[in-house]
Amino acid sequence: MPSVRIDDDGLRLSYRDEGDAREAVVLIHGFPFTSNLWDAQIEALSASHRVIAPDLRGFGLSDLSPRPYSIARLADDVADLLSALDLGQAVIGGLSMGGYVAFEFYRRHMNRVAALVLADTRPDPDTDDARTNRASMAERVRSEGSIAVANELVPKLLAPKTRADRPQVEDALRSMMETSHPEAIAGALDAMARREDSRPLLTEIAVPVLAIAGTEDRLTPPEQMLEWAGLIPGVKIAFVEGAGHVSNLEKPTLFNTLLTDFLRSMERPS
Ligand code: MLT
């Protein structure tokens, strides 16, 4: 897997880079996953697009961050990656925590965003309760290891039918989670707890946006997505029937159709 050096911290950021089309799509994984979250999308899209999927710092094959970091730093890592690849603009997509990074990327690097894909995410910051829960989860992961987070999160992430019918989806999630370093998990929890409020951005977004949610997503529910995404000018809202919070992994065919239809709708005759 290729990697680039992030100069600020001297760490190596690993990424997938498939397809050689001119239009680039960046897919940013959620918490606490890796670029493998996007395997099915990379396979489906790379015939028509260049698909770039980083392992966020600390996750997958990327180095651990040498210092506490923020969602803003994760967004800057993606910008540094694009610069290293000589890419001016790309479609920026993210699922859940990856969506927080996508919002932040838009705030900090607007002119590099051709379009946004916001999947199973939310623009609002954490409540005080959510921050407290994250702090106790960070303590647990440090004392009990990554498996503690996997055991707690998996039942909340997947639709019950996905768990019953497709055990391989749960296995894929668990293997990404259990191989994530406890310090990366604790660092990301802290970064998410301190993330900015992206709601003021919604009415200002001036690029095409696809907002997607699983109909059974309990963490970022579809009814809430309708409310916030409805504020984005010209947004395309889509639902992944029968999927929970990890809609791209639970229903890859449907998710890929929504994504490719959106990307096709952006194409202009050259
Ligand atoms: C994710 O899937 O990235 C997380 O559920 C995000 C969060 O904990 O807020």
PDB file of C-alpha atoms and ligand atoms in Angstrom:
ATOM      1  CA  MET A   1       0.000   0.000   0.000  1.00  0.00           C
ATOM      2  CA  PRO A   2       1.503   3.395  -0.925  1.00  0.00           C
ATOM      3  CA  SER A   3       2.061   6.082   1.681  1.00  0.00           C
ATOM      4  CA  VAL A   4       2.970   9.764   1.878  1.00  0.00           C
ATOM      5  CA  ARG A   5       4.859  11.647   4.537  1.00  0.00           C
ATOM      6  CA  ILE A   6       2.901  14.269   6.477  1.00  0.00           C
ATOM      7  CA  ASP A   7       5.561  16.900   7.058  1.00  0.00           C
ATOM      8  CA  ASP A   8       4.096  18.539  10.173  1.00  0.00           C
ATOM      9  CA  ASP A   9       4.407  15.346  12.197  1.00  0.00           C
ATOM     10  CA  GLY A  10       6.760  13.262  10.080  1.00  0.00           C
ATOM     11  CA  LEU A  11       4.280  10.385  10.060  1.00  0.00           C
ATOM     12  CA  ARG A  12       3.457   8.161   7.092  1.00  0.00           C
ATOM     13  CA  LEU A  13      -0.110   8.124   5.886  1.00  0.00           C
ATOM     14  CA  SER A  14      -1.104   5.027   3.908  1.00  0.00           C
ATOM     15  CA  TYR A  15      -3.757   5.117   1.249  1.00  0.00           C
ATOM     16  CA  ARG A  16      -5.422   3.123  -1.499  1.00  0.00           C
ATOM     17  CA  ASP A  17      -5.289   4.615  -4.964  1.00  0.00           C
ATOM     18  CA  GLU A  18      -7.168   2.718  -7.669  1.00  0.00           C
ATOM     19  CA  GLY A  19      -8.297   3.627 -11.170  1.00  0.00           C
ATOM     20  CA  ASP A  20      -6.664   6.099 -13.495  1.00  0.00           C
ATOM     21  CA  ALA A  21      -9.543   8.361 -14.538  1.00  0.00           C
ATOM     22  CA  ARG A  22      -9.154  12.129 -14.259  1.00  0.00           C
ATOM     23  CA  GLU A  23     -12.013  12.587 -11.758  1.00  0.00           C
ATOM     24  CA  ALA A  24     -10.860  11.678  -8.274  1.00  0.00           C
ATOM     25  CA  VAL A  25     -13.100  10.535  -5.432  1.00  0.00           C
ATOM     26  CA  VAL A  26     -11.706  10.463  -1.897  1.00  0.00           C
ATOM     27  CA  LEU A  27     -13.456   8.121   0.536  1.00  0.00           C
ATOM     28  CA  ILE A  28     -12.808   8.714   4.241  1.00  0.00           C
ATOM     29  CA  HIS A  29     -13.561   5.890   6.633  1.00  0.00           C
ATOM     30  CA  GLY A  30     -15.500   6.065   9.897  1.00  0.00           C
ATOM     31  CA  PHE A  31     -14.498   5.192  13.451  1.00  0.00           C
ATOM     32  CA  PRO A  32     -12.657   2.970  14.239  1.00  0.00           C
ATOM     33  CA  PHE A  33     -12.189   1.482  10.800  1.00  0.00           C
ATOM     34  CA  THR A  34      -9.657   1.555   7.966  1.00  0.00           C
ATOM     35  CA  SER A  35      -9.712   2.134   4.220  1.00  0.00           C
ATOM     36  CA  ASN A  36     -10.928  -1.470   3.909  1.00  0.00           C
ATOM     37  CA  LEU A  37     -14.338  -0.123   4.797  1.00  0.00           C
ATOM     38  CA  TRP A  38     -14.497   1.025   1.166  1.00  0.00           C
ATOM     39  CA  ASP A  39     -13.428  -2.206  -0.572  1.00  0.00           C
ATOM     40  CA  ALA A  40     -16.727  -2.635  -2.419  1.00  0.00           C
ATOM     41  CA  GLN A  41     -16.864   1.018  -3.488  1.00  0.00           C
ATOM     42  CA  ILE A  42     -13.241   0.975  -4.684  1.00  0.00           C
ATOM     43  CA  GLU A  43     -14.000  -2.085  -6.778  1.00  0.00           C
ATOM     44  CA  ALA A  44     -17.186  -0.627  -8.258  1.00  0.00           C
ATOM     45  CA  LEU A  45     -15.921   2.902  -8.926  1.00  0.00           C
ATOM     46  CA  SER A  46     -12.352   2.438 -10.048  1.00  0.00           C
ATOM     47  CA  ALA A  47     -13.345   1.630 -13.651  1.00  0.00           C
ATOM     48  CA  SER A  48     -14.786   5.136 -14.045  1.00  0.00           C
ATOM     49  CA  HIS A  49     -12.962   7.194 -11.386  1.00  0.00           C
ATOM     50  CA  ARG A  50      -9.706   7.445  -9.528  1.00  0.00           C
ATOM     51  CA  VAL A  51     -10.598   6.328  -6.006  1.00  0.00           C
ATOM     52  CA  ILE A  52      -8.379   7.357  -3.118  1.00  0.00           C
ATOM     53  CA  ALA A  53      -9.053   5.993   0.355  1.00  0.00           C
ATOM     54  CA  PRO A  54      -6.668   6.966   3.164  1.00  0.00           C
ATOM     55  CA  ASP A  55      -6.091   5.098   6.391  1.00  0.00           C
ATOM     56  CA  LEU A  56      -6.585   8.033   8.767  1.00  0.00           C
ATOM     57  CA  ARG A  57      -3.637   8.610  11.088  1.00  0.00           C
ATOM     58  CA  GLY A  58      -3.291   5.801  13.598  1.00  0.00           C
ATOM     59  CA  PHE A  59      -5.603   3.465  11.665  1.00  0.00           C
ATOM     60  CA  GLY A  60      -4.815   0.649   9.252  1.00  0.00           C
ATOM     61  CA  LEU A  61      -1.246   0.929   8.013  1.00  0.00           C
ATOM     62  CA  SER A  62      -0.822   4.633   8.810  1.00  0.00           C
ATOM     63  CA  ASP A  63       1.502   5.649  11.620  1.00  0.00           C
ATOM     64  CA  LEU A  64       0.156   6.591  15.036  1.00  0.00           C
ATOM     65  CA  SER A  65      -0.056  10.310  15.601  1.00  0.00           C
ATOM     66  CA  PRO A  66       2.844  11.490  17.751  1.00  0.00           C
ATOM     67  CA  ARG A  67       0.540  13.988  19.505  1.00  0.00           C
ATOM     68  CA  PRO A  68      -3.159  14.510  20.246  1.00  0.00           C
ATOM     69  CA  TYR A  69      -4.974  15.497  17.112  1.00  0.00           C
ATOM     70  CA  SER A  70      -8.226  16.901  15.876  1.00  0.00           C
ATOM     71  CA  ILE A  71     -10.778  16.442  13.107  1.00  0.00           C
ATOM     72  CA  ALA A  72      -9.151  19.526  11.535  1.00  0.00           C
ATOM     73  CA  ARG A  73      -5.784  17.730  11.470  1.00  0.00           C
ATOM     74  CA  LEU A  74      -7.435  14.700   9.843  1.00  0.00           C
ATOM     75  CA  ALA A  75      -8.894  17.011   7.176  1.00  0.00           C
ATOM     76  CA  ASP A  76      -5.484  18.594   6.644  1.00  0.00           C
ATOM     77  CA  ASP A  77      -3.954  15.123   6.270  1.00  0.00           C
ATOM     78  CA  VAL A  78      -6.379  14.478   3.406  1.00  0.00           C
ATOM     79  CA  ALA A  79      -5.443  17.840   1.847  1.00  0.00           C
ATOM     80  CA  ASP A  80      -1.739  16.990   2.212  1.00  0.00           C
ATOM     81  CA  LEU A  81      -2.389  13.638   0.564  1.00  0.00           C
ATOM     82  CA  LEU A  82      -4.125  15.309  -2.395  1.00  0.00           C
ATOM     83  CA  SER A  83      -1.232  17.756  -2.721  1.00  0.00           C
ATOM     84  CA  ALA A  84       1.289  14.920  -2.668  1.00  0.00           C
ATOM     85  CA  LEU A  85      -0.691  13.255  -5.469  1.00  0.00           C
ATOM     86  CA  ASP A  86      -0.819  16.537  -7.373  1.00  0.00           C
ATOM     87  CA  LEU A  87      -4.605  16.607  -7.262  1.00  0.00           C
ATOM     88  CA  GLY A  88      -6.180  20.053  -7.107  1.00  0.00           C
ATOM     89  CA  GLN A  89      -9.785  18.976  -6.584  1.00  0.00           C
ATOM     90  CA  ALA A  90     -11.699  15.828  -5.751  1.00  0.00           C
ATOM     91  CA  VAL A  91     -15.102  14.606  -4.687  1.00  0.00           C
ATOM     92  CA  ILE A  92     -14.769  14.270  -0.907  1.00  0.00           C
ATOM     93  CA  GLY A  93     -16.843  11.535   0.696  1.00  0.00           C
ATOM     94  CA  GLY A  94     -16.940  10.267   4.249  1.00  0.00           C
ATOM     95  CA  LEU A  95     -18.961   7.940   6.416  1.00  0.00           C
ATOM     96  CA  SER A  96     -19.785   8.953   9.993  1.00  0.00           C
ATOM     97  CA  MET A  97     -16.478  10.202  11.482  1.00  0.00           C
ATOM     98  CA  GLY A  98     -15.330  10.393   7.851  1.00  0.00           C
ATOM     99  CA  GLY A  99     -18.282  12.741   7.314  1.00  0.00           C
ATOM    100  CA  TYR A 100     -17.057  14.952  10.185  1.00  0.00           C
ATOM    101  CA  VAL A 101     -13.722  15.075   8.366  1.00  0.00           C
ATOM    102  CA  ALA A 102     -15.484  15.863   5.069  1.00  0.00           C
ATOM    103  CA  PHE A 103     -17.363  18.810   6.652  1.00  0.00           C
ATOM    104  CA  GLU A 104     -14.085  20.072   8.105  1.00  0.00           C
ATOM    105  CA  PHE A 105     -12.319  19.584   4.786  1.00  0.00           C
ATOM    106  CA  TYR A 106     -14.975  21.744   3.158  1.00  0.00           C
ATOM    107  CA  ARG A 107     -14.556  24.427   5.821  1.00  0.00           C
ATOM    108  CA  ARG A 108     -10.768  24.510   5.454  1.00  0.00           C
ATOM    109  CA  HIS A 109     -10.173  23.623   1.796  1.00  0.00           C
ATOM    110  CA  MET A 110     -13.390  24.594   0.016  1.00  0.00           C
ATOM    111  CA  ASN A 111     -11.752  25.262  -3.332  1.00  0.00           C
ATOM    112  CA  ARG A 112     -10.474  21.689  -3.452  1.00  0.00           C
ATOM    113  CA  VAL A 113     -13.954  20.149  -3.157  1.00  0.00           C
ATOM    114  CA  ALA A 114     -15.719  19.172  -6.391  1.00  0.00           C
ATOM    115  CA  ALA A 115     -18.634  17.623  -4.481  1.00  0.00           C
ATOM    116  CA  LEU A 116     -19.406  16.114  -1.080  1.00  0.00           C
ATOM    117  CA  VAL A 117     -20.763  12.696  -0.176  1.00  0.00           C
ATOM    118  CA  LEU A 118     -21.974  12.625   3.435  1.00  0.00           C
ATOM    119  CA  ALA A 119     -22.935   9.138   4.555  1.00  0.00           C
ATOM    120  CA  ASP A 120     -24.436   8.169   7.921  1.00  0.00           C
ATOM    121  CA  THR A 121     -23.071  11.260   9.585  1.00  0.00           C
ATOM    122  CA  ARG A 122     -24.212  14.458  11.252  1.00  0.00           C
ATOM    123  CA  PRO A 123     -23.134  18.133  11.319  1.00  0.00           C
ATOM    124  CA  ASP A 124     -23.851  18.850  15.003  1.00  0.00           C
ATOM    125  CA  PRO A 125     -21.171  18.613  17.693  1.00  0.00           C
ATOM    126  CA  ASP A 126     -21.238  16.200  20.622  1.00  0.00           C
ATOM    127  CA  THR A 127     -23.547  16.809  23.557  1.00  0.00           C
ATOM    128  CA  ASP A 128     -22.008  16.856  27.040  1.00  0.00           C
ATOM    129  CA  ASP A 129     -23.281  13.297  27.600  1.00  0.00           C
ATOM    130  CA  ALA A 130     -21.682  12.109  24.384  1.00  0.00           C
ATOM    131  CA  ARG A 131     -18.359  13.675  25.440  1.00  0.00           C
ATOM    132  CA  THR A 132     -18.542  11.919  28.801  1.00  0.00           C
ATOM    133  CA  ASN A 133     -19.246   8.586  27.085  1.00  0.00           C
ATOM    134  CA  ARG A 134     -16.316   9.085  24.744  1.00  0.00           C
ATOM    135  CA  ALA A 135     -13.988   9.808  27.666  1.00  0.00           C
ATOM    136  CA  SER A 136     -15.040   6.616  29.439  1.00  0.00           C
ATOM    137  CA  MET A 137     -14.724   4.596  26.222  1.00  0.00           C
ATOM    138  CA  ALA A 138     -11.200   5.993  25.777  1.00  0.00           C
ATOM    139  CA  GLU A 139     -10.348   4.834  29.303  1.00  0.00           C
ATOM    140  CA  ARG A 140     -11.749   1.381  28.600  1.00  0.00           C
ATOM    141  CA  VAL A 141      -9.898   0.963  25.334  1.00  0.00           C
ATOM    142  CA  ARG A 142      -6.640   1.855  27.054  1.00  0.00           C
ATOM    143  CA  SER A 143      -7.224  -0.626  29.868  1.00  0.00           C
ATOM    144  CA  GLU A 144      -9.083  -3.443  28.058  1.00  0.00           C
ATOM    145  CA  GLY A 145      -7.890  -3.078  24.466  1.00  0.00           C
ATOM    146  CA  SER A 146      -9.625  -2.508  21.137  1.00  0.00           C
ATOM    147  CA  ILE A 147     -11.878  -5.535  21.548  1.00  0.00           C
ATOM    148  CA  ALA A 148     -13.806  -3.673  24.275  1.00  0.00           C
ATOM    149  CA  VAL A 149     -14.848  -1.045  21.725  1.00  0.00           C
ATOM    150  CA  ALA A 150     -15.706  -3.655  19.127  1.00  0.00           C
ATOM    151  CA  ASN A 151     -17.967  -5.490  21.578  1.00  0.00           C
ATOM    152  CA  GLU A 152     -19.727  -2.297  22.556  1.00  0.00           C
ATOM    153  CA  LEU A 153     -20.124  -0.813  19.086  1.00  0.00           C
ATOM    154  CA  VAL A 154     -20.946  -3.689  16.753  1.00  0.00           C
ATOM    155  CA  PRO A 155     -24.518  -4.250  18.019  1.00  0.00           C
ATOM    156  CA  LYS A 156     -25.227  -0.515  17.626  1.00  0.00           C
ATOM    157  CA  LEU A 157     -23.701  -0.191  14.182  1.00  0.00           C
ATOM    158  CA  LEU A 158     -25.413  -2.887  12.159  1.00  0.00           C
ATOM    159  CA  ALA A 159     -29.059  -3.443  11.302  1.00  0.00           C
ATOM    160  CA  PRO A 160     -30.311  -6.596  13.109  1.00  0.00           C
ATOM    161  CA  LYS A 161     -30.963  -8.276   9.760  1.00  0.00           C
ATOM    162  CA  THR A 162     -27.402  -7.636   8.599  1.00  0.00           C
ATOM    163  CA  ARG A 163     -26.104  -9.334  11.745  1.00  0.00           C
ATOM    164  CA  ALA A 164     -28.457 -12.290  11.309  1.00  0.00           C
ATOM    165  CA  ASP A 165     -28.053 -12.844   7.560  1.00  0.00           C
ATOM    166  CA  ARG A 166     -24.553 -11.652   6.732  1.00  0.00           C
ATOM    167  CA  PRO A 167     -22.113 -12.584   9.506  1.00  0.00           C
ATOM    168  CA  GLN A 168     -19.224 -11.737   7.156  1.00  0.00           C
ATOM    169  CA  VAL A 169     -20.134  -8.024   7.509  1.00  0.00           C
ATOM    170  CA  GLU A 170     -19.755  -8.231  11.279  1.00  0.00           C
ATOM    171  CA  ASP A 171     -16.486 -10.157  10.843  1.00  0.00           C
ATOM    172  CA  ALA A 172     -15.145  -7.433   8.531  1.00  0.00           C
ATOM    173  CA  LEU A 173     -16.088  -4.715  11.021  1.00  0.00           C
ATOM    174  CA  ARG A 174     -14.584  -6.581  13.944  1.00  0.00           C
ATOM    175  CA  SER A 175     -11.343  -7.236  12.160  1.00  0.00           C
ATOM    176  CA  MET A 176     -10.936  -3.531  11.308  1.00  0.00           C
ATOM    177  CA  MET A 177     -11.780  -2.538  14.877  1.00  0.00           C
ATOM    178  CA  GLU A 178      -9.751  -5.157  16.692  1.00  0.00           C
ATOM    179  CA  THR A 179      -6.607  -4.395  14.707  1.00  0.00           C
ATOM    180  CA  SER A 180      -6.922  -0.643  15.408  1.00  0.00           C
ATOM    181  CA  HIS A 181      -4.385   0.528  17.980  1.00  0.00           C
ATOM    182  CA  PRO A 182      -5.978   1.516  21.337  1.00  0.00           C
ATOM    183  CA  GLU A 183      -4.146   4.860  21.247  1.00  0.00           C
ATOM    184  CA  ALA A 184      -5.593   5.628  17.787  1.00  0.00           C
ATOM    185  CA  ILE A 185      -9.079   4.781  19.041  1.00  0.00           C
ATOM    186  CA  ALA A 186      -8.650   6.941  22.157  1.00  0.00           C
ATOM    187  CA  GLY A 187      -7.190   9.786  20.058  1.00  0.00           C
ATOM    188  CA  ALA A 188     -10.063   9.686  17.568  1.00  0.00           C
ATOM    189  CA  LEU A 189     -12.623   9.644  20.414  1.00  0.00           C
ATOM    190  CA  ASP A 190     -11.030  12.772  21.822  1.00  0.00           C
ATOM    191  CA  ALA A 191     -10.897  14.428  18.384  1.00  0.00           C
ATOM    192  CA  MET A 192     -14.596  13.671  17.767  1.00  0.00           C
ATOM    193  CA  ALA A 193     -15.547  15.013  21.214  1.00  0.00           C
ATOM    194  CA  ARG A 194     -13.858  18.325  20.368  1.00  0.00           C
ATOM    195  CA  ARG A 195     -15.173  18.648  16.808  1.00  0.00           C
ATOM    196  CA  GLU A 196     -16.640  21.893  15.491  1.00  0.00           C
ATOM    197  CA  ASP A 197     -20.316  22.527  14.919  1.00  0.00           C
ATOM    198  CA  SER A 198     -20.804  22.168  11.154  1.00  0.00           C
ATOM    199  CA  ARG A 199     -24.467  23.262  11.157  1.00  0.00           C
ATOM    200  CA  PRO A 200     -23.633  26.886  10.275  1.00  0.00           C
ATOM    201  CA  LEU A 201     -21.959  25.549   7.138  1.00  0.00           C
ATOM    202  CA  LEU A 202     -24.994  23.756   5.744  1.00  0.00           C
ATOM    203  CA  THR A 203     -26.737  26.647   3.998  1.00  0.00           C
ATOM    204  CA  GLU A 204     -23.384  27.888   2.659  1.00  0.00           C
ATOM    205  CA  ILE A 205     -22.336  24.742   0.835  1.00  0.00           C
ATOM    206  CA  ALA A 206     -21.952  25.589  -2.831  1.00  0.00           C
ATOM    207  CA  VAL A 207     -20.985  22.240  -4.399  1.00  0.00           C
ATOM    208  CA  PRO A 208     -23.159  19.222  -5.282  1.00  0.00           C
ATOM    209  CA  VAL A 209     -23.909  17.115  -2.207  1.00  0.00           C
ATOM    210  CA  LEU A 210     -25.161  13.570  -1.815  1.00  0.00           C
ATOM    211  CA  ALA A 211     -26.420  12.785   1.697  1.00  0.00           C
ATOM    212  CA  ILE A 212     -26.989   9.087   2.396  1.00  0.00           C
ATOM    213  CA  ALA A 213     -28.329   7.210   5.407  1.00  0.00           C
ATOM    214  CA  GLY A 214     -29.269   3.636   6.150  1.00  0.00           C
ATOM    215  CA  THR A 215     -32.981   3.425   6.946  1.00  0.00           C
ATOM    216  CA  GLU A 216     -32.086   1.554  10.149  1.00  0.00           C
ATOM    217  CA  ASP A 217     -29.190   3.730  11.234  1.00  0.00           C
ATOM    218  CA  ARG A 218     -29.644   4.245  14.978  1.00  0.00           C
ATOM    219  CA  LEU A 219     -26.559   6.400  15.516  1.00  0.00           C
ATOM    220  CA  THR A 220     -27.264   8.996  12.842  1.00  0.00           C
ATOM    221  CA  PRO A 221     -30.954   8.318  12.133  1.00  0.00           C
ATOM    222  CA  PRO A 222     -32.488   8.990   8.693  1.00  0.00           C
ATOM    223  CA  GLU A 223     -35.170  11.342  10.135  1.00  0.00           C
ATOM    224  CA  GLN A 224     -32.415  13.560  11.526  1.00  0.00           C
ATOM    225  CA  MET A 225     -30.525  13.440   8.258  1.00  0.00           C
ATOM    226  CA  LEU A 226     -33.621  14.651   6.408  1.00  0.00           C
ATOM    227  CA  GLU A 227     -33.710  17.691   8.696  1.00  0.00           C
ATOM    228  CA  TRP A 228     -30.070  18.772   8.447  1.00  0.00           C
ATOM    229  CA  ALA A 229     -29.394  17.702   4.881  1.00  0.00           C
ATOM    230  CA  GLY A 230     -32.555  19.499   3.767  1.00  0.00           C
ATOM    231  CA  LEU A 231     -30.796  22.782   4.590  1.00  0.00           C
ATOM    232  CA  ILE A 232     -28.063  22.209   1.977  1.00  0.00           C
ATOM    233  CA  PRO A 233     -28.863  23.991  -1.306  1.00  0.00           C
ATOM    234  CA  GLY A 234     -29.574  21.514  -4.121  1.00  0.00           C
ATOM    235  CA  VAL A 235     -28.778  18.467  -1.981  1.00  0.00           C
ATOM    236  CA  LYS A 236     -29.565  14.969  -3.212  1.00  0.00           C
ATOM    237  CA  ILE A 237     -30.859  12.841  -0.317  1.00  0.00           C
ATOM    238  CA  ALA A 238     -30.880   9.060  -0.568  1.00  0.00           C
ATOM    239  CA  PHE A 239     -31.673   6.154   1.726  1.00  0.00           C
ATOM    240  CA  VAL A 240     -30.145   2.715   1.835  1.00  0.00           C
ATOM    241  CA  GLU A 241     -33.094   0.457   2.561  1.00  0.00           C
ATOM    242  CA  GLY A 242     -32.466  -2.062   5.348  1.00  0.00           C
ATOM    243  CA  ALA A 243     -28.982  -0.815   6.256  1.00  0.00           C
ATOM    244  CA  GLY A 244     -27.819   0.409   9.654  1.00  0.00           C
ATOM    245  CA  HIS A 245     -24.996   2.864  10.352  1.00  0.00           C
ATOM    246  CA  VAL A 246     -22.440   1.244   8.030  1.00  0.00           C
ATOM    247  CA  SER A 247     -24.655   1.458   4.974  1.00  0.00           C
ATOM    248  CA  ASN A 248     -21.890   1.094   2.367  1.00  0.00           C
ATOM    249  CA  LEU A 249     -20.764  -2.208   3.861  1.00  0.00           C
ATOM    250  CA  GLU A 250     -24.195  -3.556   4.711  1.00  0.00           C
ATOM    251  CA  LYS A 251     -25.789  -2.904   1.318  1.00  0.00           C
ATOM    252  CA  PRO A 252     -22.890  -2.293  -1.084  1.00  0.00           C
ATOM    253  CA  THR A 253     -24.858  -2.770  -4.307  1.00  0.00           C
ATOM    254  CA  LEU A 254     -27.490  -0.218  -3.390  1.00  0.00           C
ATOM    255  CA  PHE A 255     -24.933   2.194  -1.956  1.00  0.00           C
ATOM    256  CA  ASN A 256     -22.780   1.912  -5.091  1.00  0.00           C
ATOM    257  CA  THR A 257     -25.752   2.600  -7.342  1.00  0.00           C
ATOM    258  CA  LEU A 258     -26.598   5.760  -5.381  1.00  0.00           C
ATOM    259  CA  LEU A 259     -22.994   6.903  -5.495  1.00  0.00           C
ATOM    260  CA  THR A 260     -22.423   6.212  -9.187  1.00  0.00           C
ATOM    261  CA  ASP A 261     -25.758   7.842 -10.144  1.00  0.00           C
ATOM    262  CA  PHE A 262     -24.700  10.939  -8.197  1.00  0.00           C
ATOM    263  CA  LEU A 263     -21.248  11.041  -9.771  1.00  0.00           C
ATOM    264  CA  ARG A 264     -22.766  10.574 -13.222  1.00  0.00           C
ATOM    265  CA  SER A 265     -25.204  13.429 -12.581  1.00  0.00           C
ATOM    266  CA  MET A 266     -22.195  15.708 -12.063  1.00  0.00           C
ATOM    267  CA  GLU A 267     -20.534  14.844 -15.347  1.00  0.00           C
ATOM    268  CA  ARG A 268     -20.390  17.642 -17.873  1.00  0.00           C
ATOM    269  CA  PRO A 269     -19.591  17.167 -21.547  1.00  0.00           C
ATOM    270  CA  SER A 270     -15.876  17.903 -21.995  1.00  0.00           C
TER     271      SER A 270
HETATM  272  C1  MLT B   1     -18.387   6.386  13.247  1.00  0.00           C
HETATM  273  O1  MLT B   1     -18.964   5.399  12.746  1.00  0.00           O
HETATM  274  O2  MLT B   1     -17.462   6.963  12.666  1.00  0.00           O
HETATM  275  C2  MLT B   1     -18.820   6.814  14.636  1.00  0.00           C
HETATM  276  O3  MLT B   1     -20.046   6.241  14.955  1.00  0.00           O
HETATM  277  C3  MLT B   1     -18.898   8.304  14.765  1.00  0.00           C
HETATM  278  C4  MLT B   1     -19.198   8.752  16.168  1.00  0.00           C
HETATM  279  O4  MLT B   1     -18.923   8.013  17.118  1.00  0.00           O
HETATM  280  O5  MLT B   1     -19.706   9.881  16.330  1.00  0.00           O
END
